[in-house]
GROMACS .gro file of C-alpha atoms in nm:
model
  372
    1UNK     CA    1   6.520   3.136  -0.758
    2UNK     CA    2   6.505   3.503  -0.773
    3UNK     CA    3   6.152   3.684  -0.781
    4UNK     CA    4   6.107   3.898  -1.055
    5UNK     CA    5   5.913   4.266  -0.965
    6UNK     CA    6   5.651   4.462  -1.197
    7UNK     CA    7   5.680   4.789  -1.188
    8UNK     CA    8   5.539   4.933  -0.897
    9UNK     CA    9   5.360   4.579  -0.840
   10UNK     CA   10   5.400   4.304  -0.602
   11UNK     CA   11   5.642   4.064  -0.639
   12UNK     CA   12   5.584   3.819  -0.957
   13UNK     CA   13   5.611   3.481  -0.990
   14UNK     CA   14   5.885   3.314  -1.175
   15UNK     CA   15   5.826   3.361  -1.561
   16UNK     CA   16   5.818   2.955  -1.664
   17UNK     CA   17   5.523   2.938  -1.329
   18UNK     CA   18   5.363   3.275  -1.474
   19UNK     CA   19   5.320   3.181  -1.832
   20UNK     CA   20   5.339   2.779  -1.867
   21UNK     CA   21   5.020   2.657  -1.832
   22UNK     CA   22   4.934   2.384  -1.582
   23UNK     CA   23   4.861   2.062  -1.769
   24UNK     CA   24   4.593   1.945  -1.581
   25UNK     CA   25   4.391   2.310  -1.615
   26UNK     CA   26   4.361   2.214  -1.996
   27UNK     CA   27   3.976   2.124  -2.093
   28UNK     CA   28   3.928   1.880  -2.340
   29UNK     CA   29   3.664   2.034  -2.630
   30UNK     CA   30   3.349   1.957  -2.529
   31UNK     CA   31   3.347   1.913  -2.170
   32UNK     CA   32   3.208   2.123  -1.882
   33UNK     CA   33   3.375   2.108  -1.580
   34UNK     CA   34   3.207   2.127  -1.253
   35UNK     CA   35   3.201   2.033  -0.904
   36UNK     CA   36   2.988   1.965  -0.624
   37UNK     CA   37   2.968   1.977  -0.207
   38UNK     CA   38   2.791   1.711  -0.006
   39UNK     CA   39   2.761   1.672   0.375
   40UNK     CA   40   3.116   1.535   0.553
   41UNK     CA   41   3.130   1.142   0.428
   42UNK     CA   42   2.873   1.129   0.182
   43UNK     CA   43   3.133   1.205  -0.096
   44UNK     CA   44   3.189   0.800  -0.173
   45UNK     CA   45   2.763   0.794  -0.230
   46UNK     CA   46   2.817   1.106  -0.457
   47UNK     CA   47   3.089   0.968  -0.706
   48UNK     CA   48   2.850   0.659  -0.743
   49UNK     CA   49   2.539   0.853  -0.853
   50UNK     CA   50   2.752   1.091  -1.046
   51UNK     CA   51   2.923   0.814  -1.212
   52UNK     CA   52   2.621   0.638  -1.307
   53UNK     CA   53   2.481   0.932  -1.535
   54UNK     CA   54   2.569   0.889  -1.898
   55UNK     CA   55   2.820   1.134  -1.987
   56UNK     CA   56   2.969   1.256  -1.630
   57UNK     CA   57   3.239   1.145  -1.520
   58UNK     CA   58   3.424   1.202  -1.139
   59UNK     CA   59   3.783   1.323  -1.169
   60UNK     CA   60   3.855   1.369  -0.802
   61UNK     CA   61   3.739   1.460  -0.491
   62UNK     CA   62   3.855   1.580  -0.164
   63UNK     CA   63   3.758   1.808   0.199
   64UNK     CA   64   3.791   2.103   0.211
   65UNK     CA   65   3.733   2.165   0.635
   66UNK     CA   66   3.344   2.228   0.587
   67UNK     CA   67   3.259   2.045   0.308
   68UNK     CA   68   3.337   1.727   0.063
   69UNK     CA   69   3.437   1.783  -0.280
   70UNK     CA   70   3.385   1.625  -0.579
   71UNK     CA   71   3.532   1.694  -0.940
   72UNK     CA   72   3.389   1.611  -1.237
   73UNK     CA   73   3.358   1.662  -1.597
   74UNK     CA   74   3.035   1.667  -1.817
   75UNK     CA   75   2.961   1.607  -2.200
   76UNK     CA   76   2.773   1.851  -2.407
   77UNK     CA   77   2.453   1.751  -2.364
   78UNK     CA   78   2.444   1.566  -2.009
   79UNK     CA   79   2.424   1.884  -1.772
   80UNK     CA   80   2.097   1.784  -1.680
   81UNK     CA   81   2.182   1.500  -1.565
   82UNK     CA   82   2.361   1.645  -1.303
   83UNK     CA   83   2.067   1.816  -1.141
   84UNK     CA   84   1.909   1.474  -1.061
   85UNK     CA   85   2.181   1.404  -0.816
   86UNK     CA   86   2.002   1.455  -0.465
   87UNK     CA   87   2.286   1.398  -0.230
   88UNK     CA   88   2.472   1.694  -0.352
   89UNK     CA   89   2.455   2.001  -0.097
   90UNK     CA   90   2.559   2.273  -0.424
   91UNK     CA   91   2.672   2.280  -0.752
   92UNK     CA   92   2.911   2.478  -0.995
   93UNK     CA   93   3.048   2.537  -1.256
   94UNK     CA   94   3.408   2.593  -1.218
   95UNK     CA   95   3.674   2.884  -1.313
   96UNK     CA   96   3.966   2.760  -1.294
   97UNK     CA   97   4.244   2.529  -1.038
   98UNK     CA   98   4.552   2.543  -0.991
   99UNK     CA   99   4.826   2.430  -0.732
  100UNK     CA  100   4.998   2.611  -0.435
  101UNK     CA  101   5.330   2.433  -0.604
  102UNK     CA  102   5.292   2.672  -0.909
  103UNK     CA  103   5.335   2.971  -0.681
  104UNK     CA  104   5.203   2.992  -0.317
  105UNK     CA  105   5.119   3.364  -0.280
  106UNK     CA  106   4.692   3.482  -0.262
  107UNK     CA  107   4.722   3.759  -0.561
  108UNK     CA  108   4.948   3.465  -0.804
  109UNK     CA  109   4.615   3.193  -0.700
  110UNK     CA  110   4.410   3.463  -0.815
  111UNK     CA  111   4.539   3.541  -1.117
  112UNK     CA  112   4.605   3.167  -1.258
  113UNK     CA  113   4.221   3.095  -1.123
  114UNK     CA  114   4.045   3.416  -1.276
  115UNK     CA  115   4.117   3.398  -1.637
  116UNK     CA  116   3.865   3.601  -1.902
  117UNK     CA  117   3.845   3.333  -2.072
  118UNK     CA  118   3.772   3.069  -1.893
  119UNK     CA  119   3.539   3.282  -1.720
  120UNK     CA  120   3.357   3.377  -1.983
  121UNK     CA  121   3.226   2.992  -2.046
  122UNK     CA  122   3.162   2.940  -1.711
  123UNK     CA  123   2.970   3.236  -1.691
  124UNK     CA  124   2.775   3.084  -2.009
  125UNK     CA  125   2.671   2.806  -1.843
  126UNK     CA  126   2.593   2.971  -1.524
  127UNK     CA  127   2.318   3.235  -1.732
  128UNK     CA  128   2.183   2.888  -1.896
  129UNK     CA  129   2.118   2.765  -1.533
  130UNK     CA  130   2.047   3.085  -1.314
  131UNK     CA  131   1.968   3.368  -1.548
  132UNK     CA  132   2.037   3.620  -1.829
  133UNK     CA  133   2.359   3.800  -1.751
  134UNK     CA  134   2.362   4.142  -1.718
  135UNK     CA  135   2.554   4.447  -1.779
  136UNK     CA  136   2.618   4.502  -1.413
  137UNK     CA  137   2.562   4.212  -1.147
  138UNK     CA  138   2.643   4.180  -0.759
  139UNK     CA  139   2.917   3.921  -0.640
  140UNK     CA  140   3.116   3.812  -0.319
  141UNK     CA  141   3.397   3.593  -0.294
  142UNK     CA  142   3.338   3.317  -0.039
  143UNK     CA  143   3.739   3.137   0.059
  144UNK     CA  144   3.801   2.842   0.236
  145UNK     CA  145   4.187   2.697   0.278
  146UNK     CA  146   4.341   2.379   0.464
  147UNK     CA  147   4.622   2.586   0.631
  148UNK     CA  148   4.725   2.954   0.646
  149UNK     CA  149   5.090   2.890   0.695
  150UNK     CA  150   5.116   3.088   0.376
  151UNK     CA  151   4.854   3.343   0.409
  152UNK     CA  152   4.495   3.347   0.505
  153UNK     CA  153   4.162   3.266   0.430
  154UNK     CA  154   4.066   3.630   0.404
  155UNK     CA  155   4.386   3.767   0.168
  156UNK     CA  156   4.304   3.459  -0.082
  157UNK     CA  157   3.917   3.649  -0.110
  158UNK     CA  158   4.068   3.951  -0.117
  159UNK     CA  159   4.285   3.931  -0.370
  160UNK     CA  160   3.987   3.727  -0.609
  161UNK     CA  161   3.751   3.999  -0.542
  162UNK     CA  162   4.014   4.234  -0.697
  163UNK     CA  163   4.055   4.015  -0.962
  164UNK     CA  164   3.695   4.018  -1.034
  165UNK     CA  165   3.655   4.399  -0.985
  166UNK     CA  166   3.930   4.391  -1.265
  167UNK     CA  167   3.795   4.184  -1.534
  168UNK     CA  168   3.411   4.312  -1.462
  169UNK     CA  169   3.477   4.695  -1.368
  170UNK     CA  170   3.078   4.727  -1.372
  171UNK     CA  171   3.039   4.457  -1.114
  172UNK     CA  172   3.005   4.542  -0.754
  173UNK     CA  173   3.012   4.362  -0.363
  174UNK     CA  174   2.686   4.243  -0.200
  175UNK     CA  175   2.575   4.012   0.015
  176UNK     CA  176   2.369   3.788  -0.067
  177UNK     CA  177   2.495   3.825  -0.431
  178UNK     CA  178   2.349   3.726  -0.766
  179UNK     CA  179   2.666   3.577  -0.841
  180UNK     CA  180   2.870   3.347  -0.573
  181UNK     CA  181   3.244   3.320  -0.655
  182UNK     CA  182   3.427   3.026  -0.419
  183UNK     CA  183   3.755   2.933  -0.400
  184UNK     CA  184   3.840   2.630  -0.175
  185UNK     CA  185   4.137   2.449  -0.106
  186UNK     CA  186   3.967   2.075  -0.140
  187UNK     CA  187   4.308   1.863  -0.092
  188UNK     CA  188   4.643   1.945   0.101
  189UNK     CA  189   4.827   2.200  -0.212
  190UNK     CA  190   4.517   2.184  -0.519
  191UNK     CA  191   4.257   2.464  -0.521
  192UNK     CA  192   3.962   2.468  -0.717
  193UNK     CA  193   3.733   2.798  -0.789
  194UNK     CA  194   3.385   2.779  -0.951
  195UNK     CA  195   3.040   3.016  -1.003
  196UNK     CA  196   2.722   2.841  -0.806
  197UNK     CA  197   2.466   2.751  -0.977
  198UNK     CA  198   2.228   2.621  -0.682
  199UNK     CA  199   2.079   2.811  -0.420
  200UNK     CA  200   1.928   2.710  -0.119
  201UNK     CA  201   1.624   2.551  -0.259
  202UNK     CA  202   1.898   2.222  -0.345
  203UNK     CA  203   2.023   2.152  -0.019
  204UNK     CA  204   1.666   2.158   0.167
  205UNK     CA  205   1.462   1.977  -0.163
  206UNK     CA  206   1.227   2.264  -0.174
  207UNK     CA  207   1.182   2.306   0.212
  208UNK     CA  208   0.894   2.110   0.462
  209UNK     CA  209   0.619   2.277   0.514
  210UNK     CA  210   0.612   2.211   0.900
  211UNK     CA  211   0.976   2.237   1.084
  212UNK     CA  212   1.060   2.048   1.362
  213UNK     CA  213   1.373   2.099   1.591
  214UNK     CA  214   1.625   1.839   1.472
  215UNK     CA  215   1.495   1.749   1.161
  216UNK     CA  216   1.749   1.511   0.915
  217UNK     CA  217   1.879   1.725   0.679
  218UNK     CA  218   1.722   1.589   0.326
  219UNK     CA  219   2.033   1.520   0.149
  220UNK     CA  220   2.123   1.272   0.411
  221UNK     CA  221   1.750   1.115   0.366
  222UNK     CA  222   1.796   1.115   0.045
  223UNK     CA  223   2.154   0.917   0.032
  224UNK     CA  224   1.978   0.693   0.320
  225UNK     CA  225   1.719   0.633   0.038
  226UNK     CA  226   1.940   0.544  -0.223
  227UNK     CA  227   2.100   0.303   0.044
  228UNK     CA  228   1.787   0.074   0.044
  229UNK     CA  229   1.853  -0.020  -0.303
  230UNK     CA  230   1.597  -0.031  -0.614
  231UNK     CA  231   1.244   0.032  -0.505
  232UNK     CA  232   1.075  -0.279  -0.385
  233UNK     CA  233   0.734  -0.198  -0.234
  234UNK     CA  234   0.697  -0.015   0.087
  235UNK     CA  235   0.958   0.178   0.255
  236UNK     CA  236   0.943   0.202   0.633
  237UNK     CA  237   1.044   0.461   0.882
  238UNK     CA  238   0.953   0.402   1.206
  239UNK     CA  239   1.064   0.690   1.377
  240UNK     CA  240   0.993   0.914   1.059
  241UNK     CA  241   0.982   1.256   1.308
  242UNK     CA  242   0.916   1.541   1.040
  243UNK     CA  243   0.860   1.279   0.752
  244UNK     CA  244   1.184   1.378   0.558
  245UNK     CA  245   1.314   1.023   0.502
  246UNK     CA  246   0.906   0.934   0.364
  247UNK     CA  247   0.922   1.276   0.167
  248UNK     CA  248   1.281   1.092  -0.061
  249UNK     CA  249   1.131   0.792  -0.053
  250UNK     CA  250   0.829   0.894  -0.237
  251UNK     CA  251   1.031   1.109  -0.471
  252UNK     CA  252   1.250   0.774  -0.494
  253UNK     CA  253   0.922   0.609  -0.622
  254UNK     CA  254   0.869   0.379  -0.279
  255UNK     CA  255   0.600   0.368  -0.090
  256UNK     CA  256   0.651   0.476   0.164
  257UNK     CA  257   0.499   0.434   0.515
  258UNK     CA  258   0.568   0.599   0.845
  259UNK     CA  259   0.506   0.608   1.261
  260UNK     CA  260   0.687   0.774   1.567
  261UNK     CA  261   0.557   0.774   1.955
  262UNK     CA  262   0.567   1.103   1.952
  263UNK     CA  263   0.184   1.251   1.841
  264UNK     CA  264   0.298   1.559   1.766
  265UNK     CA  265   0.615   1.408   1.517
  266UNK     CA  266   0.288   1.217   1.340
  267UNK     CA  267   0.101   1.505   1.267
  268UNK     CA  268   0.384   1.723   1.177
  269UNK     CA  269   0.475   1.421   0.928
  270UNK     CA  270   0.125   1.389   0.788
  271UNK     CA  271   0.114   1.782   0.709
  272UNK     CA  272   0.491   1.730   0.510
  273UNK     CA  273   0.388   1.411   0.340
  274UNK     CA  274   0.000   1.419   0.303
  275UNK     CA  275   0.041   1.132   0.046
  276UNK     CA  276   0.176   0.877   0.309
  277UNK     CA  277   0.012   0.669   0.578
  278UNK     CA  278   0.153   0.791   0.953
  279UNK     CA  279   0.048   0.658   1.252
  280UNK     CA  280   0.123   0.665   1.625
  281UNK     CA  281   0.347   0.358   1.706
  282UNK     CA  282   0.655   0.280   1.937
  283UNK     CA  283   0.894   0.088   1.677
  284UNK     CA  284   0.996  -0.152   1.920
  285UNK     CA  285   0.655  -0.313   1.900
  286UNK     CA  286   0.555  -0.218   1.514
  287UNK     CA  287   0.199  -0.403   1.398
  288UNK     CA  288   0.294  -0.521   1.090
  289UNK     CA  289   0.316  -0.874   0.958
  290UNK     CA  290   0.646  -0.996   0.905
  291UNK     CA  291   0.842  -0.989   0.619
  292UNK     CA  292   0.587  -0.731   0.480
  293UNK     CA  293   0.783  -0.420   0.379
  294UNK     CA  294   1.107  -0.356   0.102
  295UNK     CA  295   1.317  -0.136   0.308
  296UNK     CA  296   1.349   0.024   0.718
  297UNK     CA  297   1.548   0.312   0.676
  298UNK     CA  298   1.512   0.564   0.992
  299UNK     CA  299   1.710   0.820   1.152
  300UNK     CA  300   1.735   0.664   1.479
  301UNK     CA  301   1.676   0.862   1.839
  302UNK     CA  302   2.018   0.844   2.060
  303UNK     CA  303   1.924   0.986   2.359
  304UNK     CA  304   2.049   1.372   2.286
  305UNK     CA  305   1.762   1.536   2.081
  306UNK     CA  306   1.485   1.284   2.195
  307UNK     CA  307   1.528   1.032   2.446
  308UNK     CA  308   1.479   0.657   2.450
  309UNK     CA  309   1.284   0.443   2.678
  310UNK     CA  310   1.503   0.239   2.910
  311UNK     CA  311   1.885   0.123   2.823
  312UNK     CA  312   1.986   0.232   2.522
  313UNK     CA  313   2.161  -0.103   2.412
  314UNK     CA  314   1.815  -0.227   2.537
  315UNK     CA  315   1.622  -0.022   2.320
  316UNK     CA  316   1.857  -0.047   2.021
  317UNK     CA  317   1.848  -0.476   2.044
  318UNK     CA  318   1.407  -0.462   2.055
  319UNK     CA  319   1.380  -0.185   1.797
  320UNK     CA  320   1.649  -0.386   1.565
  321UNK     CA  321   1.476  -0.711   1.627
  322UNK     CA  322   1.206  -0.596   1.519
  323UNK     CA  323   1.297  -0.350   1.209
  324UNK     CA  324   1.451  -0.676   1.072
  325UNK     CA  325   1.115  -0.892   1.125
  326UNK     CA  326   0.943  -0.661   0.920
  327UNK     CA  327   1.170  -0.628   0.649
  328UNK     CA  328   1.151  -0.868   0.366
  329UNK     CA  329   1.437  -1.129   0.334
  330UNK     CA  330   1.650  -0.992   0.073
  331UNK     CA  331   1.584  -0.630   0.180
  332UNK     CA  332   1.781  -0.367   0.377
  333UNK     CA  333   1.753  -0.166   0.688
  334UNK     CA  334   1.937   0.175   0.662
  335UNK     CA  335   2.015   0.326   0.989
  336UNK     CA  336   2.162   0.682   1.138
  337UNK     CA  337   2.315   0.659   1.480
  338UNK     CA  338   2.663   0.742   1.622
  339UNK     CA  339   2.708   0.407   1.709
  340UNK     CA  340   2.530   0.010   1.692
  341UNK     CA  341   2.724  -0.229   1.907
  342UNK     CA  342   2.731  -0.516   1.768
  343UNK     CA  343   2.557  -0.711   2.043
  344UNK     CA  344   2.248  -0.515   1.966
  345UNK     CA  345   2.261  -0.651   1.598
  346UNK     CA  346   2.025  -0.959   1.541
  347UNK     CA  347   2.173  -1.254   1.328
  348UNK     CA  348   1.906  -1.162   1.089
  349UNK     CA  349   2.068  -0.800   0.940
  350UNK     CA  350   2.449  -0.851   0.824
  351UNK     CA  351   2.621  -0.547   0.791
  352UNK     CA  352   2.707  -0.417   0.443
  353UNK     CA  353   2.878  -0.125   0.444
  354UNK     CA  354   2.892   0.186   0.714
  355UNK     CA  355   2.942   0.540   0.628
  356UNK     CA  356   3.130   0.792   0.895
  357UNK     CA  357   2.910   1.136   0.830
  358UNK     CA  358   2.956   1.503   0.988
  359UNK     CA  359   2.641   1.674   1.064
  360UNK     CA  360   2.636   2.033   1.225
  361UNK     CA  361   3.006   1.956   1.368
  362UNK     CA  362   2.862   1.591   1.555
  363UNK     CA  363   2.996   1.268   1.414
  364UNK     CA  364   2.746   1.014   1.332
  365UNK     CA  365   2.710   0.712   1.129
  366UNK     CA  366   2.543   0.558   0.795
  367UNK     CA  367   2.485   0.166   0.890
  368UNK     CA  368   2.344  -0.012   0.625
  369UNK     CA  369   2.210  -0.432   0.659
  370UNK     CA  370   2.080  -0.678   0.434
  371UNK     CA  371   1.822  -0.847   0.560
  372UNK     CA  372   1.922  -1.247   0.518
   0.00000   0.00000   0.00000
């Protein structure tokens, strides 16, 4: 089909593409759409939580390279709701979408994504959340596509920051911004573009007070937490290092209990979580009585960071052994490691469920037991 040209413009795209609008860009009255990024995997643990809030409600999801996606729309009045969700990396409030099918050129995304509008409501809801608009804010563009076949990454953010520029002559580049524009191509063809509303502060759950080299990053704690089911009593980690895992747990209303063999890990995870017992132990020999704790959910060592005493398939078999003696029947033992052979799996824990994760570009694993 022939392209048709502006004057003195780049090429245009057909006129039915240009001015039809896409049926699945059309809001319903009422509704707020947003999105949110989690950690690679985590995206099935997401769409529960966010399903499970009165008046949100998941409309797809996707990866976009870095991060997961999910969709989702919320009722007037449930936007609060959305802020309880702890697995959740970031959140926004989105622009626009659209579809490389309806014209696959970085200034035609651009201009079906940034529409005054549209923007204008999201920007609503993003001074509700962050803070008073003004006259003249800062912004950057952050891009992220599946392929560049077409174009690249850095023409896409291009040709959105001139479509900002455009709309909001007053507004100008910086980095770090007041106001985060992304654009990310979350499935093969469908690109989504939204304002953030979080900042740092969401990802990290306010920050520990001591650091530690390797620490788990809290919104993987946090989905381990909600892993070990409804709150039952005490929560166990036995290898808590930095006392993240304790820290959701708490916030999860557990009780929750901690010890590593490392002295230093203890007193780093008594200075994070004050409000929780930690003590010196090696958790392949824990002194507790059995069946006298809800829930074991640790990040497990696996020889890389820290090391392990003796074999690893060894270690793994005792520590497992002995995670499920403690646990109450009936309860669950949430586990991080690459892999569990299962020869190193007592008869005791049955597998439920296993969730593939990306952390810091290494693949490791979500293995969740019931305790029977």
């Amino acid at each position: 089909m022939r392209q048709e040209r502006g004057k003195g413009g780049p090429p245009q795209p057909p006129r039915s593409r240009q001015q039809k609008p896409e049926a699945e860009d059309r809001v319903r009255p009422g509704i707020t759409r947003m999105f949110a990024t989690a950690i690679p995997g985590l995206a099935p643990l997401v769409i529960r939580e966010l399903n499970a809030l009165q008046g949100v409600q998941v409309t797809d999801s996707g990866f976009d390279g870095r991060s997961d996606f999910i969709l989702f729309d919320v009722e007037r009045g449930a936007r609060d709701r959305v802020w309880s969700v702890h697995t959740v990396e970031d959140i926004f409030v989105e622009v626009g979408r659209t579809m490389r099918s309806s014209g696959d050129r970085p200034h035609w995304i651009a201009g079906r994504i940034w529409r005054p509008e549209r923007v204008q409501r999201a920007l609503s809801v993003w001074a509700d959340e962050v803070r008073p608009l003004a006259g003249s804010m800062t912004f950057r563009v952050i891009a992220r596509v599946l392929q560049e076949r077409s174009f690249k990454r850095t023409d896409l953010r291009r040709h959105v920051h001139n479509a900002v520029s455009s709309d909001k002559p007053k507004w100008k580049f910086a980095d770090p911004a007041q106001v985060e524009v992304w654009i990310s191509e979350y499935r093969q063809g469908r690109l989504v573009a939204g304002l953030r509303l979080s900042d740092v502060s969401m990802r990290q759950h306010e920050g520990r007070e001591v650091e530690r080299s390797g620490a788990l990053r809290p919104t993987v704690a946090a989905a381990m937490v909600t892993l070990a089911g409804e709150p039952s009593g005490t929560l166990l980690d036995p290898c808590c290092g930095s006392g993240t895992i304790l820290r959701e747990a708490a916030g999860a209303d557990w009780t929750p209990e901690g010890s590593d063999i490392d002295p230093e890990a203890v007193e780093i995870a008594r200075q994070n979580i004050p409000e929780a017992p930690v003590r010196r132990a090696d958790a392949r020999d824990l002194d507790l009585a059995d069946g006298s704790v809800g829930a074991c959910v640790s990040n497990l060592p696996f020889g890389q960071q820290y090391e392990v005493q003796g074999n690893m398939q060894d270690w793994l078999h005792t520590v497992l052994t002995e995670l499920s003696r403690v646990t109450q029947r009936g309860g669950r033992v949430i586990l991080l490691a690459p892999s569990i052979p299962r020869s190193a799996v007592p008869a005791t824990l049955h597998l439920r469920d296993r969730y593939p994760i990306r952390l810091l570009g290494t693949k490791t694993t979500i293995w969740a037991y019931d305790r029977v």
